[in-house]
Structure formats: structure tokens, C-alpha cells
Amino acid sequence: MGKRNCNNGPVSSIDSGSVGVVETHSVRLFDDGLTTRSGTVLPVVEVAYETYGTLNEARSNAIYICHALTGDAHAAGFHEGDDRPGWWENMIGPGKPIDTNQWFVVSSNILGGCQGTTGPSSMNPETGEPYGLDFPLLDMRDFVAVHRGLAAELGIERFAAVVGGSLGGMQVLQWAMDHPRDMGRALIFAASSRLTAQNIAFSAVGRQAIMRDSGFNEGKFLSRGTAPRKGLSVARMLAHITYLSEEAFQEKFGRNAQQGELSGNFGIDFAVESYLEYQGERFLSRFDALSYLYLTRVLDYFDPFAATDALDLLKADPVRFLLVSFTSDWRFSTEHSRRIVRHLEGARIPTSFREIESRWGHDSFLLDLPDYHATVRAYLDRAAEEIA
Amino acid sequence: MGKRNCNNGPVSSIDSGSVGVVETHSVRLFDDGLTTRSGTVLPVVEVAYETYGTLNEARSNAIYICHALTGDAHAAGFHEGDDRPGWWENMIGPGKPIDTNQWFVVSSNILGGCQGTTGPSSMNPETGEPYGLDFPLLDMRDFVAVHRGLAAELGIERFAAVVGGSLGGMQVLQWAMDHPRDMGRALIFAASSRLTAQNIAFSAVGRQAIMRDSGFNEGKFLSRGTAPRKGLSVARMLAHITYLSEEAFQEKFGRNAQQGELSGNFGIDFAVESYLEYQGERFLSRFDALSYLYLTRVLDYFDPFAATDALDLLKADPVRFLLVSFTSDWRFSTEHSRRIVRHLEGARIPTSFREIESRWGHDSFLLDLPDYHATVRAYLDRAAEEIA
């Protein structure tokens, strides 16, 4: 255990597989600001991050976690007083697939987010007001630039592995392609290198629900005391449909009534309606509509294999890749992962690929599925042997 | 040609396969009002309908068309001055699969709609204001009651066939189960007898977009001079994603820019965004948000095989069924049609089933697909032989 993440704290219900009580830290990066890919300079970039486990003397046992669309830095353990652990508690901890007895894990909130890292709701130092839509449009490479800035701050030159699912996996791919010397292995789960028209369509409708909400106020809602709460919750409900498989929806809810028998009304009558309502409401307390716009748009434009020289750096300094997809994921189906595999194998980059049987859809990458966890564990065991 | 639908009118561009210039008629049904399944009486029920072809002396050559969620009575031919024909022009007309040289075709707007038939935007005679949410919740059997009222008005006791796709097919199924003597054949395309949790989820999110729009005003927007335009267009955009297959989206739009190259913004940059925007906007000029709520909710609750005696009437007076599904339809996949087939065959009802190869998704039932049209044509040819 690292000093900051002592497992002997007052939370008595934490099992031995947890990193225990943790804190989110904050650091300001880039003394001269960050020039984003759009050319706009962000004078202030603060990053929220957590670490779990202990960095060894050789500084060779670090793993970096990139989170998905609505994740945050709090991937594992418990914040003081919280009942719920971080979002990847089943993956990260002592004895877990990403074993903190072995690895020093870094997890940060991405640029453009709303959980402690600079984003469109942060104060624009030039105006003293929140950026709103004056925040620059972001690119996957901007996320990577900030991850690298944090790594430098922590004194880590090379990660044994960089790991992420969905949008997190896309960050891993971009990072590995542009800076292959930064990592030994890249673990990419349920991700894509190129959204389909249908993927973009779902994103676009979610954004329209937000931007058309009368509370959106052209993105100046924070200064004006309004909020596109209805639009954001609709966007979240819609997104949730794509996170689960049709089969999972059927198994969890079927045509069950929320209470007793179906009564016939326009309210919450079916259990599935109650689930969506709950997901939409809960999201409001932890997420910002502007971040939702900015982060989803990065996915739409992501297309890293488009350039003919896209893989030149990786060819010179190969990273080992593990790609994982899930059979019932219809947001980023196995075909998306296969496409990445084809590009990498075409460039003779060492690539392992596993399609995991799961009926839970896209969210499978967040679940404790034995085949999936065993795959990750075995892959990282090999990495551990290399640095031992 | 029927007298009303003369094909020698002034529209010179109409091909010989069209019924030509047509008009929508209106009739008031039920002198004593209609008691809906909810128990509420609608004192006034007006129905918009069109007819094509000529009713024979025996009154035995009539076919009834039930439209889908956002359809209307104008299924074929051209309204005076219009450039665009009715929504099923490729299916209905002289020489078409539903051949108006042979058949007398009746097509009406459903109860709860907004294209001439009484619905939640109609005036409530008790208040002198639009019904809004005081309109009763509808049931598939209410649609059927109004279809039968129109049939009685037209003096047609029995239809050679009743035909519909999607929600239209669900009306056909309900009608056949409850009043099998009303028809010889039931043709049901791309339909379902029981929505899945995912189907309901999509409906629910669309309705939430409408009801959360600040213009909705608890359904009293017509009296208050507002309209949930943003919510209705978002609901329509979302629905359109489910009407096309992922493959069709990819083939039509891929990642193409709307104009020139992708420019990077939150507006309409991808072609698929432009398509959705257009569909959302166009819908506003022809559809009412209240009808959208009422009609989608009928689909959610539809579950005609739930009762143990559901098929007793059909067993006594069998109707011949044709079920058609489409390979890439993910709104009502082939499994939905197979389920209906299993119920009917279990009751020894004569049932034909065809799954048509199509990459266009749910909207396939509206398209001119040779295998599909040949199937319908052949099925109706046998019906024609029987009444000859």
C-alpha cells in the first residue's frame, strides 16, 4: 500500500481485496499552459488523480488507467465516509486483476471532464466566468497530452501498461500510437477506432437533447443560473439504452411493472422506465452538460488510422496490445475491436485479441466476468515477469 | 378506378401504376359516441380516410390498410397539386402488389392520430378546448373499433384482407383475433405482439423528451400557444435511429461530412447529423406531440396473447395469416414475427411466414423490395382466386 492509501483506516466493511480509503489529489500542470490540438491555449490545467499501490524504486511498476465517458479519477477504494467504492473496484486492488500488491496504479480525470480536471465548466482566467462553449473543442491527443503531463509530474517515464475501456481504450490507442516508448503494454477493452454513423447518431441526439433544452442558454447556463437538466437526463437515459444489450434489458426488466401490475398511464409504469428515470436523475448530481458535449464529440471525430503514416512510430517501437471485446456489446461491437486488431497486425505489432462471451452489452467491461478478468490477469502477469 | 380516384386528372407526371389524384374524406362515426377500452366515452369520433379502386357488386374485393405510428390516411396517389405521393405508393395502385385494378382499398387515419381523425389535439366538446392529456389512454382495440365503424359506414361486412406494417400490423393482429369474420386474410409486416424492454425504453426516452420540454405545459400547449417542438424533434430523431439498420446508416452516411470536409464543431458536421436534423424538423410540420405520446403508449401495452383464451375466436373462424419480417430489422426483429407465428401455429391457424433479406432495417416494410412485393402479390392473388 502507498502511504496515501492506507488500508488500515476506519472503514471496517472494506474487504481485503480493496485498496481501502483513498483520496483524490489535484495538481496543476504545464507552467506555460497547454496548447490544444485546436490551437487554443489553456493557461491553467488542473488534474484530479488518485494512486493505488506503491511505486517501486526502479519506477517500473506503474499502470495508468484511462476512464470512459462519464468516469472519474476515483477508480478504486473508498473515499472517507463513502459506502460505494470507485468505479473499477472489481478490477483494481490487492489480488485483483490489476493487483496493487504488484502495481502502482495512476488514475486521473480527463481534460474536459467535470470531476476535478479542467473542463468547460472551469473558470476561464481571461473572463473570470466559466468557459462554456468558449472552451476549445478537444481531441483524443489533448487527453493524452494531459496524461503525459501528469506522468512527468509523478516522475514516471514509462508505464508497464496503460489500460482503458470504451473512451478509455481509445485514449490508450492514441497514446500508444503517438508515444509508444511511454508504455510496455496497451490494454484496450470495448473500444473503437472509428465510430459508425449509428454511433454518431446516438451521440448527436443526446447532444441535441442538451443543446435544445431551454436551460442550456448557449452554454452560458452556469453564469445565468439555469441548467439543461432535462436535456442532460434525456441524453443519459438514451445512452443507457446503448450500454446494455437487448437481452440484458429483457432479463433485468422484461415487461415487468414498476409496482404491482401495469396500470396504464404516461408516467413510470414499466420497471424499465423506472430504471431509466433513475439513471437520468442520478447523473445530474455528478455530471456536467458541457462536459457531456465536449467528451462525446471527441469520440465522434476519433479516427487515428486515417493517416497513412499512423503506425510508423509504433512500428519503430512496438507496444504489446491486448484487445478485448464482448459478444453482446452493440455500442462498440466485436467488429470495432477486430478493426483495430487488423490495423495493428497489418503493421506487425504484437497483438492479442479476446472476444469474451457476455450477455451484458457494452457495460461488460466494467463487470466482474471471470474470463475477462482472467485474461487481464494473465496478460499483466507476463508484464510483471518482464520487469521483474 | 373508383369515381373519386380518377386517373385521368391534370397531374401529367403520374405514372400508369398510380391511382392518380385522390382526396381524403371525412366521416363522423358512432351516433352515441365511442366508449373506449378505458371506459371513457368519446362523444365525437371523426375519421379521415381514402379509397382507391372500385368496390365490386358483391362487396367482396375490399382491402383495409392500417398505418404505422406516424402514417396517415393518404397511402397512395397524389393530392391535388402535390409532388409527393402517399406513403405506400409502391405497394398500392394499378398493377402494384395491392392491385387497385382488382381491389377496392380503404385506408384511414387511426384514432388518436393528428391527420384528420379524432385525437388528443381535437376539441373536447365538454370544454371547448383541445383534449390534451384529458384524452383517454388508448388500446389497440380502440383502433380496431374505429376501423370497424368506418367499414360499417362504407357498407363492407368483410374484407378480403386487412394489411399493415409495424403498428399497422399490430392492429391487423388484434382485429383478426377479436373479429375473425371481418376478414379472409391478415397480412402483418415487421410487427410485434409484445414489445421488449429495449423497445419500451426507446419509446420512453422519446416521450420523456417531449414531456420534459418546457413547451409541453402538461399537455395544454395548444391552448397556451406553446409547443414541445424541441422535444418532439428529439423524439423523432431518436426513433429514426431505430428505423434503419446500422448497416443502412453506414451505407447512406458513413462518416461523411455534411459539406466538404469535417470541420470540428458542435453543429451539423457529419452527414448523419444533417439527416437526423432534417427528419426532426420535417416531422414538426406534420405531427402532433400528443398523438406521439398516445400512439407510442399503445404499442408499449400491446400484449394480445397474454389471455389464455386469446385465440378462441380465431380457432372457431380461422383467418389466413401472412407474416413478413426483414433480416436487418432491429426494432421488431424476425424473432418478434416468429413469436406471433408460434402462437398462431400452436392454435392451428393457417399461417405463412417469410423472412425477407434486406439491409434497410425496420423501414424495409415501406420499401419496394422485389422479394417482399412478390410475396404480397402472390398471397393476394390466392385471395383473388377465392373470391372470383
PDB file of N, CA, C and O in Angstrom, chain A residues 101-123:
ATOM      1  N   ASN A 101      -0.792  -5.114  -5.077  1.00  0.00           N
ATOM      2  CA  ASN A 101       0.395  -5.656  -4.380  1.00  0.00           C
ATOM      3  C   ASN A 101       1.609  -5.643  -5.316  1.00  0.00           C
ATOM      4  O   ASN A 101       2.748  -5.693  -4.873  1.00  0.00           O
ATOM      5  N   GLN A 102       1.312  -5.610  -6.577  1.00  0.00           N
ATOM      6  CA  GLN A 102       2.330  -5.688  -7.625  1.00  0.00           C
ATOM      7  C   GLN A 102       2.549  -4.333  -8.295  1.00  0.00           C
ATOM      8  O   GLN A 102       3.675  -3.933  -8.568  1.00  0.00           O
ATOM      9  N   TRP A 103       1.429  -3.661  -8.557  1.00  0.00           N
ATOM     10  CA  TRP A 103       1.471  -2.480  -9.419  1.00  0.00           C
ATOM     11  C   TRP A 103       1.179  -1.189  -8.650  1.00  0.00           C
ATOM     12  O   TRP A 103       0.424  -1.185  -7.694  1.00  0.00           O
ATOM     13  N   PHE A 104       1.761  -0.125  -9.169  1.00  0.00           N
ATOM     14  CA  PHE A 104       1.425   1.230  -8.725  1.00  0.00           C
ATOM     15  C   PHE A 104       0.471   1.801  -9.784  1.00  0.00           C
ATOM     16  O   PHE A 104       0.859   1.950 -10.953  1.00  0.00           O
ATOM     17  N   VAL A 105      -0.758   2.071  -9.384  1.00  0.00           N
ATOM     18  CA  VAL A 105      -1.796   2.437 -10.348  1.00  0.00           C
ATOM     19  C   VAL A 105      -2.088   3.932 -10.264  1.00  0.00           C
ATOM     20  O   VAL A 105      -2.294   4.473  -9.174  1.00  0.00           O
ATOM     21  N   VAL A 106      -2.109   4.580 -11.416  1.00  0.00           N
ATOM     22  CA  VAL A 106      -2.453   6.003 -11.508  1.00  0.00           C
ATOM     23  C   VAL A 106      -3.757   6.125 -12.281  1.00  0.00           C
ATOM     24  O   VAL A 106      -3.915   5.527 -13.349  1.00  0.00           O
ATOM     25  N   SER A 107      -4.692   6.870 -11.733  1.00  0.00           N
ATOM     26  CA  SER A 107      -5.985   7.074 -12.399  1.00  0.00           C
ATOM     27  C   SER A 107      -6.332   8.546 -12.326  1.00  0.00           C
ATOM     28  O   SER A 107      -6.332   9.140 -11.251  1.00  0.00           O
ATOM     29  N   SER A 108      -6.615   9.144 -13.475  1.00  0.00           N
ATOM     30  CA  SER A 108      -6.891  10.590 -13.484  1.00  0.00           C
ATOM     31  C   SER A 108      -8.203  10.897 -14.181  1.00  0.00           C
ATOM     32  O   SER A 108      -8.696  10.117 -14.984  1.00  0.00           O
ATOM     33  N   ASN A 109      -8.753  12.043 -13.865  1.00  0.00           N
ATOM     34  CA  ASN A 109      -9.924  12.554 -14.590  1.00  0.00           C
ATOM     35  C   ASN A 109      -9.441  13.249 -15.860  1.00  0.00           C
ATOM     36  O   ASN A 109      -8.451  13.973 -15.840  1.00  0.00           O
ATOM     37  N   ILE A 110     -10.139  13.002 -16.976  1.00  0.00           N
ATOM     38  CA  ILE A 110      -9.630  13.543 -18.240  1.00  0.00           C
ATOM     39  C   ILE A 110      -9.938  15.017 -18.430  1.00  0.00           C
ATOM     40  O   ILE A 110     -10.880  15.560 -17.857  1.00  0.00           O
ATOM     41  N   LEU A 111      -9.128  15.615 -19.298  1.00  0.00           N
ATOM     42  CA  LEU A 111      -9.337  17.004 -19.703  1.00  0.00           C
ATOM     43  C   LEU A 111     -10.738  17.147 -20.303  1.00  0.00           C
ATOM     44  O   LEU A 111     -11.171  16.290 -21.076  1.00  0.00           O
ATOM     45  N   GLY A 112     -11.411  18.218 -19.943  1.00  0.00           N
ATOM     46  CA  GLY A 112     -12.771  18.419 -20.437  1.00  0.00           C
ATOM     47  C   GLY A 112     -13.819  17.807 -19.520  1.00  0.00           C
ATOM     48  O   GLY A 112     -15.019  17.990 -19.731  1.00  0.00           O
ATOM     49  N   GLY A 113     -13.339  17.066 -18.500  1.00  0.00           N
ATOM     50  CA  GLY A 113     -14.256  16.425 -17.566  1.00  0.00           C
ATOM     51  C   GLY A 113     -14.796  17.424 -16.540  1.00  0.00           C
ATOM     52  O   GLY A 113     -14.621  18.644 -16.670  1.00  0.00           O
ATOM     53  N   CYS A 114     -15.419  16.888 -15.528  1.00  0.00           N
ATOM     54  CA  CYS A 114     -16.071  17.757 -14.545  1.00  0.00           C
ATOM     55  C   CYS A 114     -15.898  17.189 -13.140  1.00  0.00           C
ATOM     56  O   CYS A 114     -16.701  17.430 -12.259  1.00  0.00           O
ATOM     57  N   GLN A 115     -14.839  16.397 -12.967  1.00  0.00           N
ATOM     58  CA  GLN A 115     -14.624  15.754 -11.669  1.00  0.00           C
ATOM     59  C   GLN A 115     -13.265  16.147 -11.116  1.00  0.00           C
ATOM     60  O   GLN A 115     -12.556  15.324 -10.550  1.00  0.00           O
ATOM     61  N   GLY A 116     -12.896  17.419 -11.333  1.00  0.00           N
ATOM     62  CA  GLY A 116     -11.658  17.903 -10.745  1.00  0.00           C
ATOM     63  C   GLY A 116     -10.604  18.306 -11.753  1.00  0.00           C
ATOM     64  O   GLY A 116      -9.672  19.034 -11.418  1.00  0.00           O
ATOM     65  N   THR A 117     -10.734  17.831 -12.979  1.00  0.00           N
ATOM     66  CA  THR A 117      -9.802  18.249 -14.026  1.00  0.00           C
ATOM     67  C   THR A 117     -10.427  19.400 -14.814  1.00  0.00           C
ATOM     68  O   THR A 117     -11.651  19.474 -14.961  1.00  0.00           O
ATOM     69  N   THR A 118      -9.585  20.285 -15.315  1.00  0.00           N
ATOM     70  CA  THR A 118     -10.060  21.457 -16.055  1.00  0.00           C
ATOM     71  C   THR A 118     -10.976  21.039 -17.213  1.00  0.00           C
ATOM     72  O   THR A 118     -10.674  20.126 -17.967  1.00  0.00           O
ATOM     73  N   GLY A 119     -12.087  21.734 -17.312  1.00  0.00           N
ATOM     74  CA  GLY A 119     -13.071  21.432 -18.351  1.00  0.00           C
ATOM     75  C   GLY A 119     -13.885  22.675 -18.660  1.00  0.00           C
ATOM     76  O   GLY A 119     -13.602  23.766 -18.156  1.00  0.00           O
ATOM     77  N   PRO A 120     -14.908  22.521 -19.471  1.00  0.00           N
ATOM     78  CA  PRO A 120     -15.691  23.680 -19.917  1.00  0.00           C
ATOM     79  C   PRO A 120     -16.474  24.380 -18.800  1.00  0.00           C
ATOM     80  O   PRO A 120     -16.909  25.512 -18.996  1.00  0.00           O
ATOM     81  N   SER A 121     -16.599  23.738 -17.651  1.00  0.00           N
ATOM     82  CA  SER A 121     -17.256  24.408 -16.524  1.00  0.00           C
ATOM     83  C   SER A 121     -16.250  25.122 -15.630  1.00  0.00           C
ATOM     84  O   SER A 121     -16.637  25.802 -14.683  1.00  0.00           O
ATOM     85  N   SER A 122     -14.967  24.951 -15.921  1.00  0.00           N
ATOM     86  CA  SER A 122     -13.934  25.640 -15.132  1.00  0.00           C
ATOM     87  C   SER A 122     -13.934  27.123 -15.473  1.00  0.00           C
ATOM     88  O   SER A 122     -14.426  27.551 -16.520  1.00  0.00           O
ATOM     89  N   MET A 123     -13.328  27.879 -14.569  1.00  0.00           N
ATOM     90  CA  MET A 123     -13.263  29.318 -14.795  1.00  0.00           C
ATOM     91  C   MET A 123     -12.260  29.647 -15.898  1.00  0.00           C
ATOM     92  O   MET A 123     -11.140  29.142 -15.900  1.00  0.00           O
TER      93      MET A 123
END
